[in-house]
Amino acid sequence: MYLYPTVQTDVSVKIELQGRLTCTYPEYNNGWNVTANPDGTLINKTDGREYSYLYWEGKGNAIWDLSKGFVVKGEDTIEFLQEKLEYLGLTTRELNEFIVYWLPLMKENKYNLITFQTTAYENNAKLHITPEPDNILRIFMAYKALDNYIEIPEQQLSTFNRSGFSVIEWGGTEIK
């Protein structure tokens, strides 16, 4: 999770997860309290260290909707993710970090069914951020490896325009 205030700002972030957190960095401690800078650098108030973003993983109870999405050859995953993530509103740095994280898990699959699960994700993992951001972009990809191509309706995506204090979060899950 990236925090981009317009001026240096003390920010509190809490996650209300329908499930449990399994890994956080920096340590979550019932929430994160950081000083956020406009360039995205964060100073964690607990340990005084600088971080580029807040990281969390969890086990949730969401039900993913795979009825619309994209079926992409494993070998075409890079180009697909670059195009869609840029359209959705990630910066070059953010989409590079997304791709580096997910590409090793997806590129060798014959096909990937890829969906972006905004509503289910937001319902499963609510954010409580103080002060309240002007806008929040949360991208959560659910994908499933496929042996064969299937036809599904294409998911309609919306682009995101940053203005004011922006919070950007990306994540994903593999559906077995």
mmCIF file of C-alpha atoms in Angstrom:
data_model
loop_
_atom_site.group_PDB
_atom_site.id
_atom_site.type_symbol
_atom_site.label_atom_id
_atom_site.label_comp_id
_atom_site.label_asym_id
_atom_site.label_seq_id
_atom_site.Cartn_x
_atom_site.Cartn_y
_atom_site.Cartn_z
ATOM 1 C CA MET A 1 0.000 0.000 0.000
ATOM 2 C CA TYR A 2 1.446 3.302 -1.129
ATOM 3 C CA LEU A 3 0.519 6.592 0.555
ATOM 4 C CA TYR A 4 0.904 9.843 -1.385
ATOM 5 C CA PRO A 5 -0.231 12.887 0.613
ATOM 6 C CA THR A 6 0.151 16.344 -0.917
ATOM 7 C CA VAL A 7 2.286 17.454 2.068
ATOM 8 C CA GLN A 8 4.116 15.510 4.775
ATOM 9 C CA THR A 9 1.331 13.977 6.887
ATOM 10 C CA ASP A 10 1.014 11.697 9.909
ATOM 11 C CA VAL A 11 -1.214 8.826 8.780
ATOM 12 C CA SER A 12 -2.886 5.943 10.621
ATOM 13 C CA VAL A 13 -3.849 2.830 8.619
ATOM 14 C CA LYS A 14 -5.958 -0.051 9.906
ATOM 15 C CA ILE A 15 -7.202 -3.108 8.019
ATOM 16 C CA GLU A 16 -10.537 -4.701 8.888
ATOM 17 C CA LEU A 17 -10.040 -8.152 7.375
ATOM 18 C CA GLN A 18 -12.698 -10.850 7.254
ATOM 19 C CA GLY A 19 -10.061 -13.417 8.135
ATOM 20 C CA ARG A 20 -6.565 -13.000 9.556
ATOM 21 C CA LEU A 21 -3.328 -11.282 8.675
ATOM 22 C CA THR A 22 -0.530 -13.774 7.972
ATOM 23 C CA CYS A 23 2.381 -11.415 7.216
ATOM 24 C CA THR A 24 2.987 -7.674 7.537
ATOM 25 C CA TYR A 25 5.945 -5.377 6.933
ATOM 26 C CA PRO A 26 6.582 -3.252 8.819
ATOM 27 C CA GLU A 27 5.020 -5.002 11.800
ATOM 28 C CA TYR A 28 1.310 -4.166 11.960
ATOM 29 C CA ASN A 29 0.805 -3.692 15.736
ATOM 30 C CA ASN A 30 -3.004 -3.250 15.455
ATOM 31 C CA GLY A 31 -2.405 -0.712 12.712
ATOM 32 C CA TRP A 32 0.369 1.320 11.154
ATOM 33 C CA ASN A 33 1.225 4.849 12.215
ATOM 34 C CA VAL A 34 3.559 6.547 9.771
ATOM 35 C CA THR A 35 4.701 9.911 8.551
ATOM 36 C CA ALA A 36 3.966 9.898 4.818
ATOM 37 C CA ASN A 37 5.732 12.138 2.312
ATOM 38 C CA PRO A 38 4.451 13.296 -1.093
ATOM 39 C CA ASP A 39 7.053 11.098 -2.856
ATOM 40 C CA GLY A 40 5.580 8.030 -1.132
ATOM 41 C CA THR A 41 8.350 7.464 1.404
ATOM 42 C CA LEU A 42 7.068 6.494 4.829
ATOM 43 C CA ILE A 43 8.664 6.793 8.264
ATOM 44 C CA ASN A 44 7.226 4.182 10.611
ATOM 45 C CA LYS A 45 6.601 5.750 14.025
ATOM 46 C CA THR A 46 7.183 2.403 15.807
ATOM 47 C CA ASP A 47 10.748 1.762 14.634
ATOM 48 C CA GLY A 48 11.774 5.046 12.988
ATOM 49 C CA ARG A 49 12.723 3.258 9.749
ATOM 50 C CA GLU A 50 11.949 4.410 6.229
ATOM 51 C CA TYR A 51 9.694 2.247 4.047
ATOM 52 C CA SER A 52 8.515 2.512 0.447
ATOM 53 C CA TYR A 53 5.091 1.026 1.195
ATOM 54 C CA LEU A 54 3.060 -0.953 3.730
ATOM 55 C CA TYR A 55 2.814 -4.675 3.034
ATOM 56 C CA TRP A 56 0.285 -7.195 4.252
ATOM 57 C CA GLU A 57 -0.898 -10.678 3.390
ATOM 58 C CA GLY A 58 -3.901 -12.415 4.806
ATOM 59 C CA LYS A 59 -6.271 -15.329 4.643
ATOM 60 C CA GLY A 60 -9.721 -14.006 3.910
ATOM 61 C CA ASN A 61 -13.200 -15.326 3.300
ATOM 62 C CA ALA A 62 -14.002 -13.561 0.032
ATOM 63 C CA ILE A 63 -15.910 -15.247 -2.767
ATOM 64 C CA TRP A 64 -14.290 -14.314 -6.076
ATOM 65 C CA ASP A 65 -16.401 -13.662 -9.181
ATOM 66 C CA LEU A 66 -14.786 -15.368 -12.175
ATOM 67 C CA SER A 67 -17.715 -14.801 -14.550
ATOM 68 C CA LYS A 68 -15.966 -11.912 -16.361
ATOM 69 C CA GLY A 69 -12.304 -11.319 -16.997
ATOM 70 C CA PHE A 70 -9.544 -12.089 -19.455
ATOM 71 C CA VAL A 71 -7.972 -15.329 -20.679
ATOM 72 C CA VAL A 72 -4.315 -14.650 -21.407
ATOM 73 C CA LYS A 73 -1.534 -16.945 -22.617
ATOM 74 C CA GLY A 74 1.139 -17.332 -19.957
ATOM 75 C CA GLU A 75 3.739 -16.015 -22.397
ATOM 76 C CA ASP A 76 1.630 -12.855 -22.930
ATOM 77 C CA THR A 77 1.236 -12.076 -19.222
ATOM 78 C CA ILE A 78 3.799 -9.250 -19.130
ATOM 79 C CA GLU A 79 2.212 -7.269 -21.957
ATOM 80 C CA PHE A 80 -1.291 -7.850 -20.611
ATOM 81 C CA LEU A 81 -0.423 -6.705 -17.090
ATOM 82 C CA GLN A 82 1.539 -3.685 -18.326
ATOM 83 C CA GLU A 83 -1.410 -2.536 -20.427
ATOM 84 C CA LYS A 84 -4.160 -3.156 -17.871
ATOM 85 C CA LEU A 85 -2.282 -1.904 -14.803
ATOM 86 C CA GLU A 86 -1.292 1.300 -16.579
ATOM 87 C CA TYR A 87 -4.914 1.778 -17.680
ATOM 88 C CA LEU A 88 -6.125 1.152 -14.111
ATOM 89 C CA GLY A 89 -3.821 3.897 -12.847
ATOM 90 C CA LEU A 90 -0.593 2.417 -11.505
ATOM 91 C CA THR A 91 2.652 4.318 -12.010
ATOM 92 C CA THR A 92 5.573 2.638 -13.759
ATOM 93 C CA ARG A 93 7.198 1.836 -10.399
ATOM 94 C CA GLU A 94 3.989 0.391 -8.960
ATOM 95 C CA LEU A 95 3.178 -1.759 -11.980
ATOM 96 C CA ASN A 96 6.784 -2.985 -12.138
ATOM 97 C CA GLU A 97 6.556 -4.125 -8.504
ATOM 98 C CA PHE A 98 3.215 -5.825 -9.220
ATOM 99 C CA ILE A 99 4.589 -7.657 -12.267
ATOM 100 C CA VAL A 100 7.825 -8.724 -10.557
ATOM 101 C CA TYR A 101 5.748 -10.216 -7.730
ATOM 102 C CA TRP A 102 3.187 -12.077 -9.883
ATOM 103 C CA LEU A 103 4.985 -12.897 -13.140
ATOM 104 C CA PRO A 104 7.019 -15.865 -11.810
ATOM 105 C CA LEU A 105 3.769 -17.501 -10.689
ATOM 106 C CA MET A 106 1.916 -16.941 -13.969
ATOM 107 C CA LYS A 107 4.276 -16.948 -16.961
ATOM 108 C CA GLU A 108 4.689 -20.722 -17.276
ATOM 109 C CA ASN A 109 0.946 -21.427 -17.250
ATOM 110 C CA LYS A 110 -0.537 -22.303 -20.633
ATOM 111 C CA TYR A 111 -3.300 -19.750 -19.993
ATOM 112 C CA ASN A 112 -4.367 -17.568 -17.083
ATOM 113 C CA LEU A 113 -7.925 -16.534 -16.325
ATOM 114 C CA ILE A 114 -7.366 -13.057 -14.875
ATOM 115 C CA THR A 115 -9.988 -10.969 -13.105
ATOM 116 C CA PHE A 116 -9.838 -7.795 -11.050
ATOM 117 C CA GLN A 117 -11.901 -8.182 -7.894
ATOM 118 C CA THR A 118 -12.454 -4.658 -6.594
ATOM 119 C CA THR A 119 -15.847 -5.078 -4.886
ATOM 120 C CA ALA A 120 -15.246 -8.495 -3.317
ATOM 121 C CA TYR A 121 -11.805 -7.373 -2.155
ATOM 122 C CA GLU A 122 -13.029 -4.113 -0.642
ATOM 123 C CA ASN A 123 -15.821 -5.952 1.175
ATOM 124 C CA ASN A 124 -13.364 -8.538 2.556
ATOM 125 C CA ALA A 125 -10.580 -6.126 3.558
ATOM 126 C CA LYS A 126 -11.833 -2.695 4.555
ATOM 127 C CA LEU A 127 -9.337 0.116 5.073
ATOM 128 C CA HIS A 128 -9.595 2.736 7.809
ATOM 129 C CA ILE A 129 -7.198 5.583 7.056
ATOM 130 C CA THR A 130 -6.833 8.804 9.037
ATOM 131 C CA PRO A 131 -6.773 11.451 7.729
ATOM 132 C CA GLU A 132 -9.165 10.264 5.062
ATOM 133 C CA PRO A 133 -7.557 10.170 1.605
ATOM 134 C CA ASP A 134 -9.035 12.156 -1.265
ATOM 135 C CA ASN A 135 -9.050 8.970 -3.354
ATOM 136 C CA ILE A 136 -8.114 5.315 -3.056
ATOM 137 C CA LEU A 137 -7.188 2.873 -5.815
ATOM 138 C CA ARG A 138 -7.306 -0.783 -4.768
ATOM 139 C CA ILE A 139 -6.358 -3.329 -7.427
ATOM 140 C CA PHE A 140 -6.812 -6.969 -6.513
ATOM 141 C CA MET A 141 -6.172 -9.590 -9.178
ATOM 142 C CA ALA A 142 -7.523 -13.114 -8.860
ATOM 143 C CA TYR A 143 -6.168 -15.557 -11.389
ATOM 144 C CA LYS A 144 -6.520 -19.218 -12.218
ATOM 145 C CA ALA A 145 -4.140 -21.290 -14.324
ATOM 146 C CA LEU A 146 -5.877 -22.982 -17.260
ATOM 147 C CA ASP A 147 -4.745 -25.800 -19.530
ATOM 148 C CA ASN A 148 -7.102 -24.707 -22.313
ATOM 149 C CA TYR A 149 -8.489 -21.441 -23.615
ATOM 150 C CA ILE A 150 -12.050 -20.655 -22.524
ATOM 151 C CA GLU A 151 -14.458 -17.937 -23.635
ATOM 152 C CA ILE A 152 -15.717 -15.560 -20.965
ATOM 153 C CA PRO A 153 -17.159 -12.052 -21.191
ATOM 154 C CA GLU A 154 -14.488 -9.361 -20.985
ATOM 155 C CA GLN A 155 -14.420 -7.466 -17.711
ATOM 156 C CA GLN A 156 -14.948 -3.717 -18.026
ATOM 157 C CA LEU A 157 -12.303 -1.730 -16.164
ATOM 158 C CA SER A 158 -12.268 1.890 -15.045
ATOM 159 C CA THR A 159 -9.293 4.195 -15.100
ATOM 160 C CA PHE A 160 -8.215 6.080 -11.978
ATOM 161 C CA ASN A 161 -7.165 9.702 -11.798
ATOM 162 C CA ARG A 162 -4.951 10.729 -8.903
ATOM 163 C CA SER A 163 -5.615 14.011 -7.168
ATOM 164 C CA GLY A 164 -4.988 15.156 -3.625
ATOM 165 C CA PHE A 165 -4.005 12.610 -0.974
ATOM 166 C CA SER A 166 -3.985 9.300 -2.868
ATOM 167 C CA VAL A 167 -3.686 5.767 -1.514
ATOM 168 C CA ILE A 168 -2.740 3.007 -3.946
ATOM 169 C CA GLU A 169 -2.942 -0.677 -3.048
ATOM 170 C CA TRP A 170 -2.400 -3.770 -5.147
ATOM 171 C CA GLY A 171 -2.593 -7.441 -4.395
ATOM 172 C CA GLY A 172 -3.822 -10.722 -5.698
ATOM 173 C CA THR A 173 -4.499 -14.384 -5.197
ATOM 174 C CA GLU A 174 -4.196 -17.598 -7.133
ATOM 175 C CA ILE A 175 -7.373 -19.641 -7.317
ATOM 176 C CA LYS A 176 -6.669 -23.360 -7.366
#
